[in-house]
Amino acid sequence: MCSGSRLFSAPSTHPYVDPCKSGMLCGAPFPPRPRAIATFLSSADYLPGCQTLLYSVRRHMAPTPDDHYPPEIIVLLSSKVPSAASNIFCDRIIRVEHIPIAKGKNEKNDLNIQAWDENRGWTKLRLFELEGYDTILYIDADCLVLKDVSHLLRIDDPITSSMETEKRVGLLAAAPDMFTPNKFNTGVMLLRPSASVFNEMMCSLGVFPTLKHDSCNPNRELPLSASETRDSTEIYTYYEGRDTGFLNSFYPGWSSDMPSYSRLPFGYNAQRLMNHRNYDSQPKYWDDPIGEITIIHFRSTPKPWENDIDTPICGPNDHALDRKAAYNVQMSNRSMLESMWRAAYERSQQYHKDVVKRRVAHSKQKIQAKPRALPMPSAAPPAKTEPRSVHMLVHKRYNELRRTGMDIKEAMSTARGEYGLDKIDDRDPASAVGQMFGLS
């Protein structure tokens, strides 16, 4: 997937500093926070999907203007997923702690979402606490990007730089769900992280104790009374309590009260299930707008990588599966959408191989370019130089240098130079080697 593992507990401000925005020239106190395109890896089963998504994001990303920093591509990695992960397809890997299931009064619904929770479903909500980023475009790991999506990170920007408006926090935009267009699907979301919003979510879920600010002391928090506490069972009344249902309950005004840009077009979260159910009877529903589709969401099962890809991960630092060993491509047996995913997956495989090859070549160049610290000669030349004794010392020094990896000609020349024999003659290398053994 997304060789070497670099895991972080929380994002930090990117080291890039824009002098026009950093405060060095304009008086602002801090540099701008970076923006990010993120996905969440909840289990190793989603590695092929995550790899393909990240590759498709990077492949279609538009060039970034000179006065902007390109968005970081990040992966949230569940704490319950093995730590090995690759950063070939992403800029950053952030390990996040699992959010435990909230126990409500509705035992039936609790049981319905137990298996889902074991797949770390609630942990996706940790996106909302990553305040190191100004704006995050989140895309589920079972999606495929067909066009540039980085422009979505700017839809909440002021129209002019002179406009001073308070920034919205939390959910900024999402696309409608499949059968309930007045609700949104959480497979694609634009959000501005806020610790206060995240804490409110956790209180609603019963994960954190419910608290409120003391009006007399803003820095002090007090427990909520029973009448003020949100009934945690309400989160299970829609979508069986999963993250989409919870976030729709948390943002009930998405379709009516938020700005118009908060409702992204269908093409930003085109769900495959709609294609499977309607294509035979209404092919134009997909064929006509396919050019307008930006993100395909393979929400239903089986996932495009299932059944064909059954080879286990090769090693702790190599999550790109070997295509020939993993599966036989069967394009004729798959629909148009699965074929599109398969083609992108194959390209991501080749991309992985190319990057690994370049990194190996670069490492070799660095090693070759690095000046070698040569060991000091083990013995100084005798005061009265007897030729045979000097040659024995040169021979010993030659062997020392060869053990450092120096080639034959360079080792011989260096050893002779250290003992002054390079000034005695200009013999060819064969004669010089013979002289080292006292055969001159």
CSV table of C-alpha atoms in Angstrom, one decimal:
chain,number,residue,atom,x,y,z
A,1,MET,CA,0.0,0.0,0.0
A,2,CYS,CA,0.6,3.5,0.9
A,3,SER,CA,8.6,0.7,2.2
A,4,GLY,CA,9.6,1.7,5.7
A,5,SER,CA,7.1,2.6,8.3
A,6,ARG,CA,6.8,6.2,9.6
A,7,LEU,CA,4.1,6.3,12.2
A,8,PHE,CA,2.8,9.4,14.0
A,9,SER,CA,0.4,9.9,16.9
A,10,ALA,CA,-0.7,13.3,15.6
A,11,PRO,CA,0.0,15.6,12.7
A,12,SER,CA,2.5,18.4,13.0
A,13,THR,CA,2.6,21.7,11.1
A,14,HIS,CA,4.4,21.1,7.8
A,15,PRO,CA,7.9,22.6,7.8
A,16,TYR,CA,7.2,24.6,4.7
A,17,VAL,CA,6.8,28.3,5.5
A,18,ASP,CA,5.2,30.7,3.0
A,19,PRO,CA,6.8,34.1,3.8
A,20,CYS,CA,3.7,36.0,2.6
A,21,LYS,CA,1.6,34.2,5.1
A,22,SER,CA,4.0,33.2,7.9
A,23,GLY,CA,4.1,36.5,9.8
A,24,MET,CA,7.7,37.2,8.7
A,25,LEU,CA,6.4,39.8,6.2
A,26,CYS,CA,2.7,40.3,7.0
A,27,GLY,CA,2.5,40.2,10.8
A,28,ALA,CA,0.6,37.0,11.1
A,29,PRO,CA,1.5,34.9,14.2
A,30,PHE,CA,1.7,31.5,12.6
A,31,PRO,CA,2.4,29.9,9.2
A,32,PRO,CA,-0.7,28.5,7.5
A,33,ARG,CA,-1.8,25.0,8.4
A,34,PRO,CA,-1.5,22.5,5.6
A,35,ARG,CA,-4.5,20.9,3.9
A,36,ALA,CA,-4.8,17.2,3.4
A,37,ILE,CA,-6.5,14.5,1.4
A,38,ALA,CA,-7.0,11.5,3.8
A,39,THR,CA,-8.3,8.0,3.9
A,40,PHE,CA,-8.7,5.5,6.8
A,41,LEU,CA,-7.2,2.0,6.8
A,42,SER,CA,-9.2,0.0,9.3
A,43,SER,CA,-7.9,-3.4,8.4
A,44,ALA,CA,-5.3,-5.1,6.2
A,45,ASP,CA,-8.1,-6.4,4.1
A,46,TYR,CA,-8.5,-2.9,2.6
A,47,LEU,CA,-4.8,-2.6,1.6
A,48,PRO,CA,-5.4,-3.1,-2.2
A,49,GLY,CA,-8.3,-0.6,-2.1
A,50,CYS,CA,-6.3,1.9,-0.1
A,51,GLN,CA,-3.3,1.6,-2.5
A,52,THR,CA,-5.4,2.1,-5.6
A,53,LEU,CA,-7.3,5.1,-4.1
A,54,LEU,CA,-4.1,6.9,-3.1
A,55,TYR,CA,-2.5,6.3,-6.5
A,56,SER,CA,-5.6,7.6,-8.2
A,57,VAL,CA,-5.6,10.7,-6.1
A,58,ARG,CA,-2.0,11.4,-6.8
A,59,ARG,CA,-2.3,10.6,-10.5
A,60,HIS,CA,-5.1,13.1,-11.1
A,61,MET,CA,-4.0,15.9,-8.8
A,62,ALA,CA,-3.6,19.2,-10.6
A,63,PRO,CA,-0.4,21.2,-10.3
A,64,THR,CA,-0.3,23.5,-7.2
A,65,PRO,CA,0.1,27.2,-7.7
A,66,ASP,CA,3.6,28.6,-6.7
A,67,ASP,CA,2.1,30.5,-3.8
A,68,HIS,CA,0.4,27.4,-2.3
A,69,TYR,CA,1.7,24.3,-0.7
A,70,PRO,CA,0.3,21.1,-2.2
A,71,PRO,CA,-2.1,19.1,0.0
A,72,GLU,CA,-0.6,16.3,2.0
A,73,ILE,CA,-1.9,12.8,1.2
A,74,ILE,CA,-2.3,11.1,4.5
A,75,VAL,CA,-3.5,7.7,5.8
A,76,LEU,CA,-5.2,7.3,9.2
A,77,LEU,CA,-4.1,3.9,10.5
A,78,SER,CA,-6.2,2.2,13.2
A,79,SER,CA,-4.3,1.2,16.3
A,80,LYS,CA,-5.7,-2.3,15.8
A,81,VAL,CA,-3.9,-2.7,12.4
A,82,PRO,CA,-0.4,-4.1,12.4
A,83,SER,CA,2.1,-1.2,12.4
A,84,ALA,CA,3.9,-2.0,9.2
A,85,ALA,CA,2.9,0.4,6.5
A,86,SER,CA,4.4,1.9,3.4
A,87,ASN,CA,4.7,5.6,2.6
A,88,ILE,CA,5.2,5.1,-1.2
A,89,PHE,CA,1.6,6.2,-2.0
A,90,CYS,CA,1.2,8.8,0.7
A,91,ASP,CA,3.0,11.6,2.4
A,92,ARG,CA,2.2,10.6,5.9
A,93,ILE,CA,0.8,7.8,8.1
A,94,ILE,CA,-1.0,8.8,11.3
A,95,ARG,CA,-1.7,6.1,13.8
A,96,VAL,CA,-5.0,6.8,15.6
A,97,GLU,CA,-6.5,5.1,18.7
A,98,HIS,CA,-9.5,3.0,18.3
A,99,ILE,CA,-12.8,4.5,19.5
A,100,PRO,CA,-14.7,1.9,21.4
A,101,ILE,CA,-18.4,1.1,20.7
A,102,ALA,CA,-20.9,3.2,22.5
A,103,LYS,CA,-23.4,1.1,24.5
A,104,GLY,CA,-27.0,2.4,24.3
A,105,LYS,CA,-30.3,1.1,25.5
A,106,ASN,CA,-31.2,-0.4,22.2
A,107,GLU,CA,-29.7,-3.9,22.6
A,108,LYS,CA,-30.8,-5.1,19.2
A,109,ASN,CA,-29.1,-2.3,17.4
A,110,ASP,CA,-26.0,-2.7,19.6
A,111,LEU,CA,-25.7,-6.3,18.4
A,112,ASN,CA,-26.2,-5.2,14.8
A,113,ILE,CA,-23.2,-2.8,14.9
A,114,GLN,CA,-21.0,-5.0,17.1
A,115,ALA,CA,-19.3,-6.7,14.1
A,116,TRP,CA,-19.0,-3.4,12.3
A,117,ASP,CA,-17.3,-1.8,15.3
A,118,GLU,CA,-14.8,-4.7,15.4
A,119,ASN,CA,-13.7,-3.3,12.0
A,120,ARG,CA,-13.0,0.0,13.7
A,121,GLY,CA,-15.9,1.9,12.2
A,122,TRP,CA,-16.1,4.7,14.8
A,123,THR,CA,-12.4,5.5,14.6
A,124,LYS,CA,-13.0,7.4,11.3
A,125,LEU,CA,-14.4,10.2,13.5
A,126,ARG,CA,-10.8,11.0,14.7
A,127,LEU,CA,-10.5,13.0,11.5
A,128,PHE,CA,-12.4,15.8,13.3
A,129,GLU,CA,-9.6,16.1,16.0
A,130,LEU,CA,-6.7,16.5,13.6
A,131,GLU,CA,-6.3,20.3,14.2
A,132,GLY,CA,-2.8,20.3,12.6
A,133,TYR,CA,-4.6,20.5,9.3
A,134,ASP,CA,-6.8,23.4,8.2
A,135,THR,CA,-9.0,21.4,5.9
A,136,ILE,CA,-9.3,17.7,5.2
A,137,LEU,CA,-10.9,16.0,2.2
A,138,TYR,CA,-11.7,12.5,3.4
A,139,ILE,CA,-12.3,9.6,0.9
A,140,ASP,CA,-13.1,6.0,1.9
A,141,ALA,CA,-10.5,3.4,1.0
A,142,ASP,CA,-13.0,1.6,-1.3
A,143,CYS,CA,-13.2,4.6,-3.6
A,144,LEU,CA,-11.6,5.4,-7.0
A,145,VAL,CA,-10.8,8.9,-8.0
A,146,LEU,CA,-11.2,9.7,-11.7
A,147,LYS,CA,-10.4,13.4,-11.7
A,148,ASP,CA,-8.6,16.1,-9.7
A,149,VAL,CA,-10.3,16.6,-6.3
A,150,SER,CA,-7.8,19.1,-4.7
A,151,HIS,CA,-10.1,22.0,-5.6
A,152,LEU,CA,-12.6,20.8,-3.0
A,153,LEU,CA,-10.2,21.9,-0.3
A,154,ARG,CA,-10.8,25.5,-1.3
A,155,ILE,CA,-14.6,25.7,-1.7
A,156,ASP,CA,-14.9,27.2,1.8
A,157,ASP,CA,-12.3,29.9,1.1
A,158,PRO,CA,-13.4,33.5,1.2
A,159,ILE,CA,-14.1,34.9,-2.3
A,160,THR,CA,-11.6,37.7,-1.7
A,161,SER,CA,-8.6,38.0,0.6
A,162,SER,CA,-10.1,41.1,2.2
A,163,MET,CA,-13.2,39.2,3.4
A,164,GLU,CA,-13.0,38.5,7.1
A,165,THR,CA,-15.4,35.7,7.9
A,166,GLU,CA,-15.3,33.3,10.8
A,167,LYS,CA,-14.3,29.9,9.5
A,168,ARG,CA,-16.7,27.1,9.8
A,169,VAL,CA,-15.5,24.0,11.7
A,170,GLY,CA,-16.6,20.4,11.6
A,171,LEU,CA,-18.4,19.1,8.5
A,172,LEU,CA,-18.1,21.5,5.5
A,173,ALA,CA,-19.5,19.4,2.6
A,174,ALA,CA,-20.6,15.9,1.6
A,175,ALA,CA,-22.5,14.3,-1.3
A,176,PRO,CA,-26.0,12.8,-1.0
A,177,ASP,CA,-26.6,9.3,0.0
A,178,MET,CA,-28.1,6.8,-2.5
A,179,PHE,CA,-31.7,6.3,-1.5
A,180,THR,CA,-32.1,9.2,0.9
A,181,PRO,CA,-30.8,12.3,-0.9
A,182,ASN,CA,-31.7,14.5,2.0
A,183,LYS,CA,-29.0,12.6,4.0
A,184,PHE,CA,-25.3,12.5,3.2
A,185,ASN,CA,-22.9,9.6,2.8
A,186,THR,CA,-19.7,9.7,4.8
A,187,GLY,CA,-17.6,8.0,2.1
A,188,VAL,CA,-16.5,11.4,0.9
A,189,MET,CA,-16.5,14.4,3.3
A,190,LEU,CA,-14.8,17.8,3.4
A,191,LEU,CA,-14.2,18.9,7.0
A,192,ARG,CA,-12.3,21.4,9.1
A,193,PRO,CA,-10.9,19.7,12.2
A,194,SER,CA,-11.9,21.0,15.6
A,195,ALA,CA,-11.1,19.5,19.0
A,196,SER,CA,-14.3,21.0,20.5
A,197,VAL,CA,-16.4,19.4,17.7
A,198,PHE,CA,-14.7,16.0,18.2
A,199,ASN,CA,-15.2,16.2,22.0
A,200,GLU,CA,-18.9,17.0,21.5
A,201,MET,CA,-19.2,13.9,19.2
A,202,MET,CA,-17.5,11.7,21.8
A,203,CYS,CA,-19.9,13.0,24.5
A,204,SER,CA,-22.9,12.2,22.2
A,205,LEU,CA,-21.5,8.7,21.7
A,206,GLY,CA,-21.0,8.2,25.5
A,207,VAL,CA,-17.2,7.8,25.0
A,208,PHE,CA,-16.3,10.9,26.9
A,209,PRO,CA,-18.1,12.1,30.1
A,210,THR,CA,-20.6,14.8,29.1
A,211,LEU,CA,-19.2,18.2,30.0
A,212,LYS,CA,-20.2,21.8,29.6
A,213,HIS,CA,-18.3,25.1,30.1
A,214,ASP,CA,-18.8,27.0,33.3
A,215,SER,CA,-20.2,30.4,32.3
A,216,CYS,CA,-18.4,32.0,35.2
A,217,ASN,CA,-15.1,30.4,34.3
A,218,PRO,CA,-14.6,29.6,30.6
A,219,ASN,CA,-11.6,27.4,31.3
A,220,ARG,CA,-13.6,25.2,33.6
A,221,GLU,CA,-15.9,22.4,32.5
A,222,LEU,CA,-18.9,20.9,34.5
A,223,PRO,CA,-20.9,17.7,34.0
A,224,LEU,CA,-24.1,18.1,32.2
A,225,SER,CA,-27.3,17.4,34.0
A,226,ALA,CA,-29.5,14.5,33.0
A,227,SER,CA,-31.9,16.8,31.1
A,228,GLU,CA,-29.0,18.3,29.2
A,229,THR,CA,-27.5,15.0,28.2
A,230,ARG,CA,-28.2,13.7,24.7
A,231,ASP,CA,-29.8,10.3,24.7
A,232,SER,CA,-27.1,8.1,23.2
A,233,THR,CA,-29.7,5.7,21.8
A,234,GLU,CA,-30.8,8.2,19.2
A,235,ILE,CA,-27.6,7.6,17.2
A,236,TYR,CA,-28.9,4.0,16.5
A,237,THR,CA,-32.2,5.0,15.1
A,238,TYR,CA,-30.8,5.7,11.6
A,239,TYR,CA,-28.5,3.5,9.5
A,240,GLU,CA,-28.2,1.1,12.5
A,241,GLY,CA,-26.0,3.5,14.3
A,242,ARG,CA,-23.0,3.5,12.0
A,243,ASP,CA,-20.9,6.6,11.3
A,244,THR,CA,-23.1,7.8,8.4
A,245,GLY,CA,-26.2,7.6,10.7
A,246,PHE,CA,-24.4,9.3,13.6
A,247,LEU,CA,-23.0,12.1,11.5
A,248,ASN,CA,-26.4,12.8,9.9
A,249,SER,CA,-27.9,12.9,13.4
A,250,PHE,CA,-25.1,15.2,14.4
A,251,TYR,CA,-25.6,17.5,11.4
A,252,PRO,CA,-29.4,17.3,10.8
A,253,GLY,CA,-29.3,20.5,8.8
A,254,TRP,CA,-27.0,19.4,6.1
A,255,SER,CA,-29.6,19.5,3.3
A,256,SER,CA,-31.4,22.6,4.4
A,257,ASP,CA,-29.4,24.9,6.7
A,258,MET,CA,-25.8,24.7,5.4
A,259,PRO,CA,-24.4,26.8,2.5
A,260,SER,CA,-25.2,25.5,-1.0
A,261,TYR,CA,-21.6,24.3,-1.5
A,262,SER,CA,-22.0,21.9,1.4
A,263,ARG,CA,-24.1,19.6,-0.9
A,264,LEU,CA,-21.7,18.2,-3.4
A,265,PRO,CA,-23.0,16.7,-6.6
A,266,PHE,CA,-23.7,13.0,-7.0
A,267,GLY,CA,-20.5,12.6,-9.1
A,268,TYR,CA,-18.3,13.2,-6.1
A,269,ASN,CA,-19.6,10.0,-4.4
A,270,ALA,CA,-21.1,7.9,-7.1
A,271,GLN,CA,-22.0,4.7,-5.4
A,272,ARG,CA,-21.6,1.5,-7.3
A,273,LEU,CA,-24.7,-0.2,-5.9
A,274,MET,CA,-26.8,2.3,-7.8
A,275,ASN,CA,-25.1,1.2,-11.0
A,276,HIS,CA,-25.6,-2.5,-10.3
A,277,ARG,CA,-29.3,-2.0,-9.4
A,278,ASN,CA,-30.3,0.3,-12.2
A,279,TYR,CA,-28.0,-0.2,-15.2
A,280,ASP,CA,-30.0,-2.8,-17.0
A,281,SER,CA,-33.2,-0.8,-16.8
A,282,GLN,CA,-31.7,2.7,-17.0
A,283,PRO,CA,-28.3,2.6,-18.5
A,284,LYS,CA,-28.3,6.3,-19.4
A,285,TYR,CA,-28.4,7.1,-15.6
A,286,TRP,CA,-24.7,6.2,-15.6
A,287,ASP,CA,-23.6,6.3,-19.2
A,288,ASP,CA,-24.6,9.9,-19.8
A,289,PRO,CA,-23.1,11.5,-16.7
A,290,ILE,CA,-20.0,9.2,-16.5
A,291,GLY,CA,-17.9,12.0,-17.8
A,292,GLU,CA,-19.1,14.1,-14.8
A,293,ILE,CA,-18.2,11.4,-12.2
A,294,THR,CA,-15.2,12.3,-10.1
A,295,ILE,CA,-15.2,9.6,-7.4
A,296,ILE,CA,-16.7,6.1,-7.7
A,297,HIS,CA,-17.5,4.5,-4.3
A,298,PHE,CA,-17.4,0.7,-4.3
A,299,ARG,CA,-19.6,0.7,-1.1
A,300,SER,CA,-21.3,-2.6,-1.5
A,301,THR,CA,-19.8,-6.1,-1.4
A,302,PRO,CA,-17.8,-7.8,-2.9
A,303,LYS,CA,-15.1,-5.2,-3.2
A,304,PRO,CA,-13.3,-5.1,-6.5
A,305,TRP,CA,-10.2,-6.7,-5.1
A,306,GLU,CA,-12.0,-9.6,-3.4
A,307,ASN,CA,-12.1,-13.0,-5.0
A,308,ASP,CA,-9.3,-12.3,-7.4
A,309,ILE,CA,-6.6,-11.1,-5.0
A,310,ASP,CA,-6.0,-13.7,-2.4
A,311,THR,CA,-2.2,-13.7,-2.0
A,312,PRO,CA,-1.1,-12.6,1.5
A,313,ILE,CA,1.1,-9.6,2.1
A,314,CYS,CA,4.6,-10.3,1.1
A,315,GLY,CA,6.5,-8.7,3.9
A,316,PRO,CA,6.3,-6.2,6.7
A,317,ASN,CA,7.4,-3.3,4.5
A,318,ASP,CA,6.0,-4.3,1.1
A,319,HIS,CA,2.2,-4.1,0.9
A,320,ALA,CA,2.1,-4.0,-2.9
A,321,LEU,CA,0.8,-7.4,-4.0
A,322,ASP,CA,2.6,-9.3,-6.8
A,323,ARG,CA,0.1,-9.1,-9.6
A,324,LYS,CA,1.1,-12.3,-11.4
A,325,ALA,CA,1.2,-14.3,-8.2
A,326,ALA,CA,-2.0,-12.7,-6.8
A,327,TYR,CA,-4.6,-13.1,-9.5
A,328,ASN,CA,-5.5,-13.6,-13.1
A,329,VAL,CA,-7.1,-10.5,-14.5
A,330,GLN,CA,-10.6,-11.4,-15.8
A,331,MET,CA,-11.7,-8.2,-17.3
A,332,SER,CA,-14.4,-9.8,-19.4
A,333,ASN,CA,-16.2,-11.1,-16.3
A,334,ARG,CA,-16.4,-7.7,-14.6
A,335,SER,CA,-18.6,-4.7,-15.1
A,336,MET,CA,-17.3,-1.4,-16.5
A,337,LEU,CA,-16.7,0.0,-13.0
A,338,GLU,CA,-14.8,-3.0,-11.7
A,339,SER,CA,-12.7,-2.9,-14.9
A,340,MET,CA,-11.9,0.8,-14.2
A,341,TRP,CA,-10.8,-0.1,-10.7
A,342,ARG,CA,-8.7,-3.1,-12.0
A,343,ALA,CA,-6.9,-0.9,-14.5
A,344,ALA,CA,-6.1,1.6,-11.8
A,345,TYR,CA,-4.9,-1.1,-9.5
A,346,GLU,CA,-2.5,-2.5,-12.1
A,347,ARG,CA,-1.1,1.0,-12.7
A,348,SER,CA,-0.6,1.4,-9.0
A,349,GLN,CA,1.4,-1.9,-8.9
A,350,GLN,CA,3.7,-0.6,-11.7
A,351,TYR,CA,4.0,2.7,-9.9
A,352,HIS,CA,5.1,0.9,-6.7
A,353,LYS,CA,7.8,-1.0,-8.6
A,354,ASP,CA,9.1,2.1,-10.3
A,355,VAL,CA,9.3,4.0,-7.0
A,356,VAL,CA,11.1,1.2,-5.3
A,357,LYS,CA,13.6,0.9,-8.1
A,358,ARG,CA,14.3,4.6,-8.1
A,359,ARG,CA,14.8,4.6,-4.3
A,360,VAL,CA,17.2,1.7,-4.5
A,361,ALA,CA,19.2,3.5,-7.3
A,362,HIS,CA,19.2,6.7,-5.2
A,363,SER,CA,20.5,4.9,-2.1
A,364,LYS,CA,23.3,3.4,-4.2
A,365,GLN,CA,24.2,6.8,-5.5
A,366,LYS,CA,24.3,8.3,-2.0
A,367,ILE,CA,26.6,5.5,-0.8
A,368,GLN,CA,28.9,5.9,-3.7
A,369,ALA,CA,29.0,9.7,-3.3
A,370,LYS,CA,29.7,9.5,0.4
A,371,PRO,CA,33.3,10.2,1.2
A,372,ARG,CA,34.9,7.2,2.8
A,373,ALA,CA,36.8,7.6,6.1
A,374,LEU,CA,39.9,5.5,5.5
A,375,PRO,CA,41.5,3.7,8.4
A,376,MET,CA,44.9,5.0,9.5
A,377,PRO,CA,47.9,2.9,8.5
A,378,SER,CA,48.6,0.2,11.1
A,379,ALA,CA,52.4,1.0,11.0
A,380,ALA,CA,54.5,3.9,10.1
A,381,PRO,CA,57.4,3.5,7.6
A,382,PRO,CA,60.7,2.7,9.2
A,383,ALA,CA,63.2,5.5,9.6
A,384,LYS,CA,65.7,3.7,7.4
A,385,THR,CA,63.6,2.4,4.6
A,386,GLU,CA,64.7,-1.0,3.4
A,387,PRO,CA,62.8,-1.6,0.2
A,388,ARG,CA,61.5,-5.0,1.1
A,389,SER,CA,60.3,-3.8,4.5
A,390,VAL,CA,58.5,-0.9,2.9
A,391,HIS,CA,56.9,-3.1,0.3
A,392,MET,CA,55.6,-5.4,3.1
A,393,LEU,CA,54.0,-2.4,4.8
A,394,VAL,CA,52.5,-1.3,1.6
A,395,HIS,CA,51.1,-4.7,1.0
A,396,LYS,CA,49.5,-4.8,4.4
A,397,ARG,CA,48.1,-1.4,3.9
A,398,TYR,CA,46.7,-2.4,0.5
A,399,ASN,CA,44.8,-5.3,2.2
A,400,GLU,CA,43.4,-2.9,4.8
A,401,LEU,CA,42.1,-0.6,2.1
A,402,ARG,CA,40.6,-3.4,0.0
A,403,ARG,CA,38.6,-4.5,3.1
A,404,THR,CA,37.0,-1.1,3.1
A,405,GLY,CA,35.6,-1.7,-0.4
A,406,MET,CA,38.2,0.3,-2.3
A,407,ASP,CA,38.9,-1.2,-5.8
A,408,ILE,CA,42.2,-2.8,-6.6
A,409,LYS,CA,43.8,0.1,-8.5
A,410,GLU,CA,42.7,2.8,-6.1
A,411,ALA,CA,43.8,0.7,-3.0
A,412,MET,CA,47.2,0.1,-4.6
A,413,SER,CA,47.7,3.7,-5.5
A,414,THR,CA,46.6,5.0,-2.1
A,415,ALA,CA,48.9,2.5,-0.2
A,416,ARG,CA,51.9,3.4,-2.3
A,417,GLY,CA,51.2,7.1,-1.8
A,418,GLU,CA,51.0,6.8,2.0
A,419,TYR,CA,54.5,5.3,2.0
A,420,GLY,CA,56.0,7.6,-0.6
A,421,LEU,CA,56.4,5.0,-3.3
A,422,ASP,CA,54.3,6.9,-5.8
A,423,LYS,CA,57.2,9.4,-6.1
A,424,ILE,CA,59.7,6.7,-6.9
A,425,ASP,CA,58.5,5.5,-10.2
A,426,ASP,CA,55.7,5.6,-12.8
A,427,ARG,CA,55.4,1.9,-13.3
A,428,ASP,CA,52.3,0.4,-14.7
A,429,PRO,CA,49.9,-1.2,-12.2
A,430,ALA,CA,51.1,-4.8,-12.8
A,431,SER,CA,54.7,-3.8,-12.1
A,432,ALA,CA,53.6,-1.8,-9.0
A,433,VAL,CA,51.7,-4.8,-7.6
A,434,GLY,CA,54.9,-6.9,-8.2
A,435,GLN,CA,56.9,-4.3,-6.4
A,436,MET,CA,54.6,-4.5,-3.4
A,437,PHE,CA,55.7,-8.1,-3.0
A,438,GLY,CA,59.4,-7.1,-3.2
A,439,LEU,CA,59.7,-8.3,-6.8
A,440,SER,CA,61.1,-5.1,-8.3
